[in-house]
Amino acid sequence: MYSNMEYSNGHHQQQERVTSHRDRIRRGGRRSRDSLRASEHPHQQQQAERKPTTPCTDFDVAYFHSYAHVGIHEEMIKVVVDVGCGTGILSIFCAQAGAKRVYAVDASDIAVQANEVVKANNLSDKVIVLHGRVEDVEIDEEVDVIISEWMGYMLLYESMLGSVITARDRWLRHGGLILPSTATLYMAPVTHPDRYTESIDFWRNVYGIDMSAMMPLAKQCAFEEPCVETISGENVLTWPHVVKHVDCYSIQIEELESIITSFNFKSMMRAPLHGFAFWFDVEFSGPAISPINKHASSNNHPVDGCQKKKRANPNEALVLSTAPEDPPTHWQQTLIYFYDPIEVEQDQLIEGSVILSQSKENARFMNIHLEYASGGRSFVKESVMR
């Protein structure tokens, strides 16, 4: 794609890995909805209102707001499946909101505790916990609603979207509802001098000692793998590029194996380019505007490969965003840093492509192949999010 391809700024020979992506210290590790505590008995609700409660996760807040849509209540009096139920907290919310029956599915042993939580809340007649994979468990009826907190870092890392697709194809009735309904993965070039100074320039002078010989190793340790951390809108150099739009009603599992996009950015300012940031939005659409309905319009949904300057009208769908300019979430943003920054001028072009593919080692891991060029120089950065 590019001539005179350089690898010194991105791609290095892999040495023996001594730590995994999970083992590295992250700024603000992922919180789980499992950390929430549900009231054990209905008569304790009044008492709970007078006491401080555990804060909800960002997903739960968006989930609660989605119930403002009347159409959702019309659906929720029927049958729901919770894919990856964890402790069962969302399943219980559904039962409390009026679901006739909820199937809470989880392949891990947390399903055992979820079943106990359901019993403690006297909801065993409505919430049925199924311990097993979505691909293996049996539900002998169609469901009206699928809910799932399937999103991972960078949207698709360790994602359960494949399980949601399987549940949809196995059980969702025609005209049923999926929450969240759509998701969009974005990327943009970023500048982050403070991060680079903190991780790399520190070694130039350590208490008066020249330790610059440590800098090559420091770069590899700090930037070899994607970093999950929080940045602000001030770090972003351009409008974001749509890497992938996911329509939960129509996407197929095969589409998740490899995602390819080409990008072309124009820097809005003069600054050092330190890498690329990735983040995502998800939408909670009611039945009246969900893509599964014939009268629904897809004009407001972003198209893969385009630059998006404004999200859809918030009155049309509830949006949970992990964008740098929005309030921080536990997903934060995913940063792919260069080993050395590139100085860019205002209006300078930054172009290239990125391939996100499932790792053959583990389908929940993600291989990232990034090619980028600016100012007449071209580079490659390859990494694995594991």
Short mmCIF file of C-alpha atoms in Angstrom, two decimals:
data_model
loop_
_atom_site.label_atom_id
_atom_site.label_comp_id
_atom_site.label_asym_id
_atom_site.label_seq_id
_atom_site.Cartn_x
_atom_site.Cartn_y
_atom_site.Cartn_z
CA MET A 1 0.00 0.00 0.00
CA TYR A 2 2.82 2.34 0.83
CA SER A 3 6.31 2.71 -0.55
CA ASN A 4 9.44 2.80 1.57
CA MET A 5 7.65 1.14 4.45
CA GLU A 6 9.36 1.72 7.81
CA TYR A 7 9.00 -0.55 10.79
CA SER A 8 11.11 1.31 13.33
CA ASN A 9 8.16 3.35 14.51
CA GLY A 10 5.72 0.56 14.95
CA HIS A 11 6.57 -3.06 14.26
CA HIS A 12 9.34 -4.77 16.26
CA GLN A 13 10.32 -8.36 16.52
CA GLN A 14 8.34 -9.95 19.31
CA GLN A 15 10.40 -11.11 22.26
CA GLU A 16 9.24 -13.72 24.74
CA ARG A 17 6.15 -12.37 26.41
CA VAL A 18 6.42 -12.30 30.18
CA THR A 19 3.13 -10.59 30.97
CA SER A 20 -0.28 -10.68 29.35
CA HIS A 21 -2.48 -7.74 28.46
CA ARG A 22 -4.63 -8.46 31.48
CA ASP A 23 -1.65 -8.58 33.81
CA ARG A 24 -0.48 -5.09 32.94
CA ILE A 25 -1.54 -2.31 35.24
CA ARG A 26 -4.40 -0.38 33.69
CA ARG A 27 -5.74 3.00 34.64
CA GLY A 28 -9.17 2.21 35.96
CA GLY A 29 -9.69 -1.50 35.32
CA ARG A 30 -12.96 -2.79 33.96
CA ARG A 31 -15.74 -2.87 36.49
CA SER A 32 -18.33 -5.58 36.26
CA ARG A 33 -22.02 -5.17 36.69
CA ASP A 34 -21.62 -8.13 39.03
CA SER A 35 -20.31 -5.69 41.65
CA LEU A 36 -23.82 -4.29 42.06
CA ARG A 37 -25.96 -5.46 44.91
CA ALA A 38 -29.65 -6.14 44.51
CA SER A 39 -32.04 -5.90 47.47
CA GLU A 40 -32.68 -9.36 48.84
CA HIS A 41 -36.35 -8.84 49.70
CA PRO A 42 -39.03 -6.54 48.25
CA HIS A 43 -39.98 -5.16 51.70
CA GLN A 44 -36.44 -3.77 52.04
CA GLN A 45 -36.90 -1.33 49.14
CA GLN A 46 -38.26 1.51 51.28
CA GLN A 47 -35.40 1.10 53.71
CA ALA A 48 -32.88 1.03 50.85
CA GLU A 49 -34.16 4.40 49.62
CA ARG A 50 -33.03 5.98 52.86
CA LYS A 51 -29.54 4.45 52.70
CA PRO A 52 -26.62 5.08 50.32
CA THR A 53 -26.61 2.55 47.53
CA THR A 54 -23.90 1.13 45.32
CA PRO A 55 -23.59 3.27 42.15
CA CYS A 56 -24.85 1.73 38.92
CA THR A 57 -22.51 1.05 36.03
CA ASP A 58 -22.82 3.12 32.86
CA PHE A 59 -24.53 0.20 31.13
CA ASP A 60 -27.15 -0.05 33.88
CA VAL A 61 -27.94 3.70 33.71
CA ALA A 62 -28.49 3.47 29.97
CA TYR A 63 -30.52 0.31 30.47
CA PHE A 64 -32.81 2.05 32.98
CA HIS A 65 -33.37 5.00 30.63
CA SER A 66 -34.31 2.65 27.82
CA TYR A 67 -37.44 1.78 29.79
CA ALA A 68 -38.79 5.30 29.17
CA HIS A 69 -39.94 4.06 25.77
CA VAL A 70 -43.54 2.81 26.00
CA GLY A 71 -42.91 0.22 23.32
CA ILE A 72 -40.30 -1.45 25.49
CA HIS A 73 -42.83 -1.92 28.28
CA GLU A 74 -45.22 -3.50 25.79
CA GLU A 75 -42.50 -6.02 24.93
CA MET A 76 -41.23 -6.54 28.46
CA ILE A 77 -44.50 -8.07 29.69
CA LYS A 78 -43.49 -11.07 27.63
CA VAL A 79 -40.36 -13.27 27.57
CA VAL A 80 -36.74 -12.12 27.94
CA VAL A 81 -33.33 -13.80 27.63
CA ASP A 82 -30.28 -12.27 29.35
CA VAL A 83 -27.11 -13.39 27.53
CA GLY A 84 -24.16 -13.55 29.93
CA CYS A 85 -26.27 -12.80 32.98
CA GLY A 86 -23.45 -12.73 35.54
CA THR A 87 -25.03 -12.38 38.99
CA GLY A 88 -28.43 -11.97 37.38
CA ILE A 89 -28.88 -8.30 38.22
CA LEU A 90 -30.28 -7.34 34.80
CA SER A 91 -32.52 -10.40 34.77
CA ILE A 92 -33.98 -9.29 38.08
CA PHE A 93 -34.51 -5.77 36.74
CA CYS A 94 -36.48 -7.27 33.85
CA ALA A 95 -38.64 -9.33 36.20
CA GLN A 96 -39.29 -6.28 38.37
CA ALA A 97 -40.22 -4.29 35.24
CA GLY A 98 -42.94 -6.81 34.41
CA ALA A 99 -41.42 -9.56 32.29
CA LYS A 100 -43.52 -12.69 32.28
CA ARG A 101 -40.44 -14.91 32.21
CA VAL A 102 -36.67 -14.30 32.07
CA TYR A 103 -34.05 -16.82 30.98
CA ALA A 104 -30.72 -15.87 32.58
CA VAL A 105 -27.92 -17.63 30.68
CA ASP A 106 -24.26 -17.79 31.71
CA ALA A 107 -21.59 -20.36 30.92
CA SER A 108 -19.45 -19.60 33.97
CA ASP A 109 -19.96 -20.87 37.49
CA ILE A 110 -21.34 -17.46 38.49
CA ALA A 111 -24.64 -18.89 37.29
CA VAL A 112 -24.78 -20.90 40.52
CA GLN A 113 -24.63 -17.70 42.56
CA ALA A 114 -27.09 -16.02 40.19
CA ASN A 115 -29.59 -18.73 40.96
CA GLU A 116 -29.17 -18.11 44.69
CA VAL A 117 -29.65 -14.36 44.14
CA VAL A 118 -32.86 -15.06 42.25
CA LYS A 119 -34.13 -17.27 45.09
CA ALA A 120 -33.23 -14.66 47.72
CA ASN A 121 -35.36 -12.14 45.84
CA ASN A 122 -38.32 -14.53 45.56
CA LEU A 123 -38.23 -14.48 41.77
CA SER A 124 -37.69 -18.17 41.00
CA ASP A 125 -41.12 -18.27 39.41
CA LYS A 126 -40.07 -15.67 36.83
CA VAL A 127 -36.28 -15.90 36.43
CA ILE A 128 -34.88 -19.21 35.16
CA VAL A 129 -31.09 -19.48 35.41
CA LEU A 130 -29.48 -21.66 32.75
CA HIS A 131 -25.87 -22.69 33.43
CA GLY A 132 -24.24 -23.23 30.04
CA ARG A 133 -23.35 -21.67 26.72
CA VAL A 134 -26.03 -20.02 24.61
CA GLU A 135 -25.11 -22.52 21.93
CA ASP A 136 -25.88 -25.46 24.24
CA VAL A 137 -28.76 -24.57 26.56
CA GLU A 138 -32.35 -25.19 25.53
CA ILE A 139 -35.27 -22.76 25.66
CA ASP A 140 -38.52 -24.26 24.45
CA GLU A 141 -40.20 -21.03 23.35
CA GLU A 142 -39.54 -17.89 21.36
CA VAL A 143 -38.40 -14.82 23.29
CA ASP A 144 -39.53 -11.23 22.81
CA VAL A 145 -36.44 -9.46 24.13
CA ILE A 146 -32.69 -10.14 24.24
CA ILE A 147 -30.56 -8.12 26.65
CA SER A 148 -26.81 -8.39 27.10
CA GLU A 149 -23.85 -6.35 28.25
CA TRP A 150 -21.75 -7.91 25.51
CA MET A 151 -19.39 -5.00 24.79
CA GLY A 152 -15.69 -5.34 25.57
CA TYR A 153 -12.78 -2.95 25.36
CA MET A 154 -12.54 -1.51 21.85
CA LEU A 155 -16.08 -2.89 21.53
CA LEU A 156 -15.05 -6.33 20.26
CA TYR A 157 -12.25 -7.44 22.61
CA GLU A 158 -13.51 -10.40 24.68
CA SER A 159 -16.90 -9.56 23.22
CA MET A 160 -19.98 -11.74 23.70
CA LEU A 161 -21.59 -10.41 20.52
CA GLY A 162 -21.29 -13.84 18.91
CA SER A 163 -23.41 -15.29 21.70
CA VAL A 164 -26.01 -12.55 21.23
CA ILE A 165 -26.18 -13.39 17.52
CA THR A 166 -26.64 -17.07 18.36
CA ALA A 167 -29.42 -16.27 20.83
CA ARG A 168 -31.10 -14.06 18.23
CA ASP A 169 -31.02 -16.75 15.59
CA ARG A 170 -32.20 -19.47 17.95
CA TRP A 171 -34.96 -17.79 19.94
CA LEU A 172 -35.90 -14.19 19.04
CA ARG A 173 -39.36 -13.95 17.55
CA HIS A 174 -39.99 -11.86 14.44
CA GLY A 175 -40.32 -8.22 15.49
CA GLY A 176 -38.52 -8.86 18.80
CA LEU A 177 -36.24 -6.40 20.59
CA ILE A 178 -32.47 -6.50 21.20
CA LEU A 179 -30.87 -4.22 23.80
CA PRO A 180 -28.52 -2.64 22.99
CA SER A 181 -29.73 -2.54 19.40
CA THR A 182 -26.75 -1.11 17.51
CA ALA A 183 -23.10 -0.31 18.19
CA THR A 184 -20.48 1.76 16.38
CA LEU A 185 -16.70 1.52 16.74
CA TYR A 186 -14.74 4.73 16.05
CA MET A 187 -11.07 5.66 15.71
CA ALA A 188 -9.13 8.93 15.51
CA PRO A 189 -5.51 10.11 15.68
CA VAL A 190 -4.52 11.54 19.04
CA THR A 191 -1.81 13.58 20.68
CA HIS A 192 -0.86 12.77 24.29
CA PRO A 193 2.44 14.44 25.30
CA ASP A 194 1.87 13.90 29.02
CA ARG A 195 1.54 10.14 28.58
CA TYR A 196 4.70 9.96 26.48
CA THR A 197 6.63 12.10 28.97
CA GLU A 198 5.44 10.01 31.90
CA SER A 199 6.40 6.69 30.30
CA ILE A 200 9.44 7.52 28.17
CA ASP A 201 11.06 10.90 28.81
CA PHE A 202 11.24 10.06 32.50
CA TRP A 203 14.29 7.91 31.75
CA ARG A 204 16.35 10.78 30.32
CA ASN A 205 17.19 12.02 33.80
CA VAL A 206 16.45 9.98 36.91
CA TYR A 207 17.64 11.92 39.98
CA GLY A 208 20.48 13.36 37.92
CA ILE A 209 21.43 10.00 36.40
CA ASP A 210 21.35 9.56 32.62
CA MET A 211 19.26 6.43 32.09
CA SER A 212 18.34 7.07 28.45
CA ALA A 213 19.68 3.60 27.61
CA MET A 214 16.45 2.35 29.15
CA MET A 215 14.25 4.23 26.66
CA PRO A 216 14.01 1.56 23.90
CA LEU A 217 12.90 -1.02 26.46
CA ALA A 218 10.57 1.49 28.09
CA LYS A 219 8.90 2.17 24.72
CA GLN A 220 8.38 -1.51 24.10
CA CYS A 221 6.97 -2.15 27.58
CA ALA A 222 4.69 0.90 27.49
CA PHE A 223 3.43 0.81 23.91
CA GLU A 224 3.83 -2.70 22.51
CA GLU A 225 0.25 -3.65 23.34
CA PRO A 226 -2.94 -1.57 23.22
CA CYS A 227 -3.51 0.52 26.34
CA VAL A 228 -6.89 0.97 28.01
CA GLU A 229 -7.04 4.42 29.56
CA THR A 230 -9.01 7.65 29.60
CA ILE A 231 -8.24 10.62 27.36
CA SER A 232 -10.20 13.83 26.76
CA GLY A 233 -11.57 15.46 23.64
CA GLU A 234 -8.56 17.79 23.68
CA ASN A 235 -6.32 14.85 22.79
CA VAL A 236 -8.20 14.10 19.57
CA LEU A 237 -6.78 15.65 16.40
CA THR A 238 -9.61 15.04 13.90
CA TRP A 239 -13.22 13.99 13.48
CA PRO A 240 -13.60 10.27 14.22
CA HIS A 241 -13.69 7.59 11.55
CA VAL A 242 -16.30 4.81 11.65
CA VAL A 243 -14.44 1.51 11.78
CA LYS A 244 -17.52 -0.72 12.08
CA HIS A 245 -21.24 -0.26 12.57
CA VAL A 246 -22.96 -3.23 14.20
CA ASP A 247 -26.67 -3.79 13.70
CA CYS A 248 -27.55 -6.43 16.27
CA TYR A 249 -30.64 -7.40 14.29
CA SER A 250 -28.78 -8.37 11.13
CA ILE A 251 -25.04 -8.84 11.75
CA GLN A 252 -23.67 -12.33 11.16
CA ILE A 253 -20.97 -14.11 13.17
CA GLU A 254 -18.73 -14.36 10.09
CA GLU A 255 -18.49 -10.56 9.98
CA LEU A 256 -16.65 -10.56 13.31
CA GLU A 257 -13.76 -12.69 12.06
CA SER A 258 -12.07 -9.80 10.27
CA ILE A 259 -12.88 -6.09 10.03
CA ILE A 260 -11.00 -3.96 7.50
CA THR A 261 -11.23 -0.21 7.01
CA SER A 262 -9.21 2.52 5.30
CA PHE A 263 -8.99 5.97 6.84
CA ASN A 264 -8.04 9.45 5.69
CA PHE A 265 -7.75 12.14 8.36
CA LYS A 266 -6.83 15.83 8.21
CA SER A 267 -5.27 17.16 11.41
CA MET A 268 -7.07 20.12 12.95
CA MET A 269 -3.93 21.42 14.64
CA ARG A 270 -0.18 21.34 14.77
CA ALA A 271 0.84 18.72 17.32
CA PRO A 272 2.84 15.52 17.83
CA LEU A 273 0.86 12.49 16.68
CA HIS A 274 1.29 9.80 19.34
CA GLY A 275 -1.13 7.15 18.08
CA PHE A 276 -4.76 6.28 17.50
CA ALA A 277 -7.65 6.02 19.93
CA PHE A 278 -10.65 3.70 19.59
CA TRP A 279 -14.02 4.00 21.31
CA PHE A 280 -17.65 3.05 20.73
CA ASP A 281 -21.29 4.03 21.11
CA VAL A 282 -24.26 1.74 21.64
CA GLU A 283 -27.89 2.64 21.03
CA PHE A 284 -30.98 1.38 22.82
CA SER A 285 -33.75 1.61 20.25
CA GLY A 286 -37.40 0.95 20.97
CA PRO A 287 -39.46 -1.26 18.68
CA ALA A 288 -40.89 1.71 16.79
CA ILE A 289 -37.49 2.63 15.37
CA SER A 290 -35.56 -0.63 15.56
CA PRO A 291 -34.18 -1.82 12.19
CA ILE A 292 -36.23 -4.98 12.41
CA ASN A 293 -39.36 -2.99 11.58
CA LYS A 294 -40.13 -2.21 7.96
CA HIS A 295 -40.90 1.45 8.59
CA ALA A 296 -37.62 2.04 10.40
CA SER A 297 -35.09 4.29 8.72
CA SER A 298 -31.36 3.50 8.67
CA ASN A 299 -30.36 6.98 7.49
CA ASN A 300 -29.23 7.99 10.96
CA HIS A 301 -26.85 5.05 11.36
CA PRO A 302 -23.18 5.66 10.54
CA VAL A 303 -21.67 3.93 7.54
CA ASP A 304 -18.46 1.92 7.81
CA GLY A 305 -15.49 3.95 6.60
CA CYS A 306 -17.05 7.39 6.97
CA GLN A 307 -16.20 10.25 9.31
CA LYS A 308 -19.00 11.07 11.71
CA LYS A 309 -19.33 14.61 13.05
CA LYS A 310 -22.58 14.29 14.97
CA ARG A 311 -24.47 11.41 16.50
CA ALA A 312 -28.12 10.71 15.76
CA ASN A 313 -30.83 12.83 17.36
CA PRO A 314 -30.86 11.77 21.02
CA ASN A 315 -34.67 11.94 20.94
CA GLU A 316 -34.72 9.05 18.50
CA ALA A 317 -32.63 6.57 20.49
CA LEU A 318 -30.83 6.46 23.80
CA VAL A 319 -27.05 6.48 23.27
CA LEU A 320 -24.40 5.23 25.67
CA SER A 321 -21.09 6.69 24.50
CA THR A 322 -17.51 5.94 25.51
CA ALA A 323 -16.16 8.87 23.45
CA PRO A 324 -13.34 11.02 24.88
CA GLU A 325 -15.57 14.11 24.98
CA ASP A 326 -18.29 12.32 26.97
CA PRO A 327 -18.30 11.40 30.68
CA PRO A 328 -15.80 8.60 31.41
CA THR A 329 -17.01 5.01 31.56
CA HIS A 330 -15.33 1.84 32.77
CA TRP A 331 -14.66 0.94 29.12
CA GLN A 332 -12.51 4.10 28.82
CA GLN A 333 -10.76 4.32 25.40
CA THR A 334 -8.28 1.95 23.77
CA LEU A 335 -5.02 3.57 22.65
CA ILE A 336 -2.52 2.21 20.14
CA TYR A 337 0.61 4.25 20.69
CA PHE A 338 3.53 4.67 18.30
CA TYR A 339 7.02 4.02 19.63
CA ASP A 340 8.00 7.51 18.42
CA PRO A 341 5.63 10.42 17.76
CA ILE A 342 5.19 12.08 14.36
CA GLU A 343 5.07 15.86 14.14
CA VAL A 344 2.05 16.93 12.07
CA GLU A 345 1.01 20.36 10.86
CA GLN A 346 -2.51 21.74 10.74
CA ASP A 347 -4.43 20.25 7.78
CA GLN A 348 -1.75 17.59 7.27
CA LEU A 349 -3.14 14.31 5.96
CA ILE A 350 -2.94 11.10 7.98
CA GLU A 351 -3.98 8.07 5.99
CA GLY A 352 -3.81 4.32 6.21
CA SER A 353 -5.76 1.21 7.09
CA VAL A 354 -6.48 -1.06 10.02
CA ILE A 355 -7.39 -4.74 10.18
CA LEU A 356 -9.03 -6.15 13.30
CA SER A 357 -9.17 -9.93 13.28
CA GLN A 358 -9.97 -12.67 15.75
CA SER A 359 -6.90 -14.40 17.08
CA LYS A 360 -6.50 -18.04 16.06
CA GLU A 361 -5.18 -18.62 19.56
CA ASN A 362 -8.44 -17.43 21.13
CA ALA A 363 -11.42 -15.97 19.28
CA ARG A 364 -11.95 -13.47 22.09
CA PHE A 365 -8.46 -12.01 21.54
CA MET A 366 -7.91 -9.42 18.83
CA ASN A 367 -5.08 -9.03 16.32
CA ILE A 368 -4.54 -5.43 15.21
CA HIS A 369 -2.65 -4.62 12.00
CA LEU A 370 -2.24 -0.88 11.53
CA GLU A 371 -0.67 0.85 8.54
CA TYR A 372 -0.39 4.61 8.56
CA ALA A 373 1.36 7.35 6.60
CA SER A 374 1.85 11.08 7.03
CA GLY A 375 4.34 13.65 5.80
CA GLY A 376 5.81 11.29 3.22
CA ARG A 377 6.65 8.56 5.73
CA SER A 378 4.88 5.23 6.16
CA PHE A 379 4.77 2.83 9.09
CA VAL A 380 3.32 -0.44 10.33
CA LYS A 381 2.23 -1.30 13.88
CA GLU A 382 1.09 -4.78 14.80
CA SER A 383 -0.19 -5.81 18.20
CA VAL A 384 -2.41 -8.31 19.96
CA MET A 385 -5.02 -7.43 22.52
CA ARG A 386 -5.06 -10.41 24.84
#
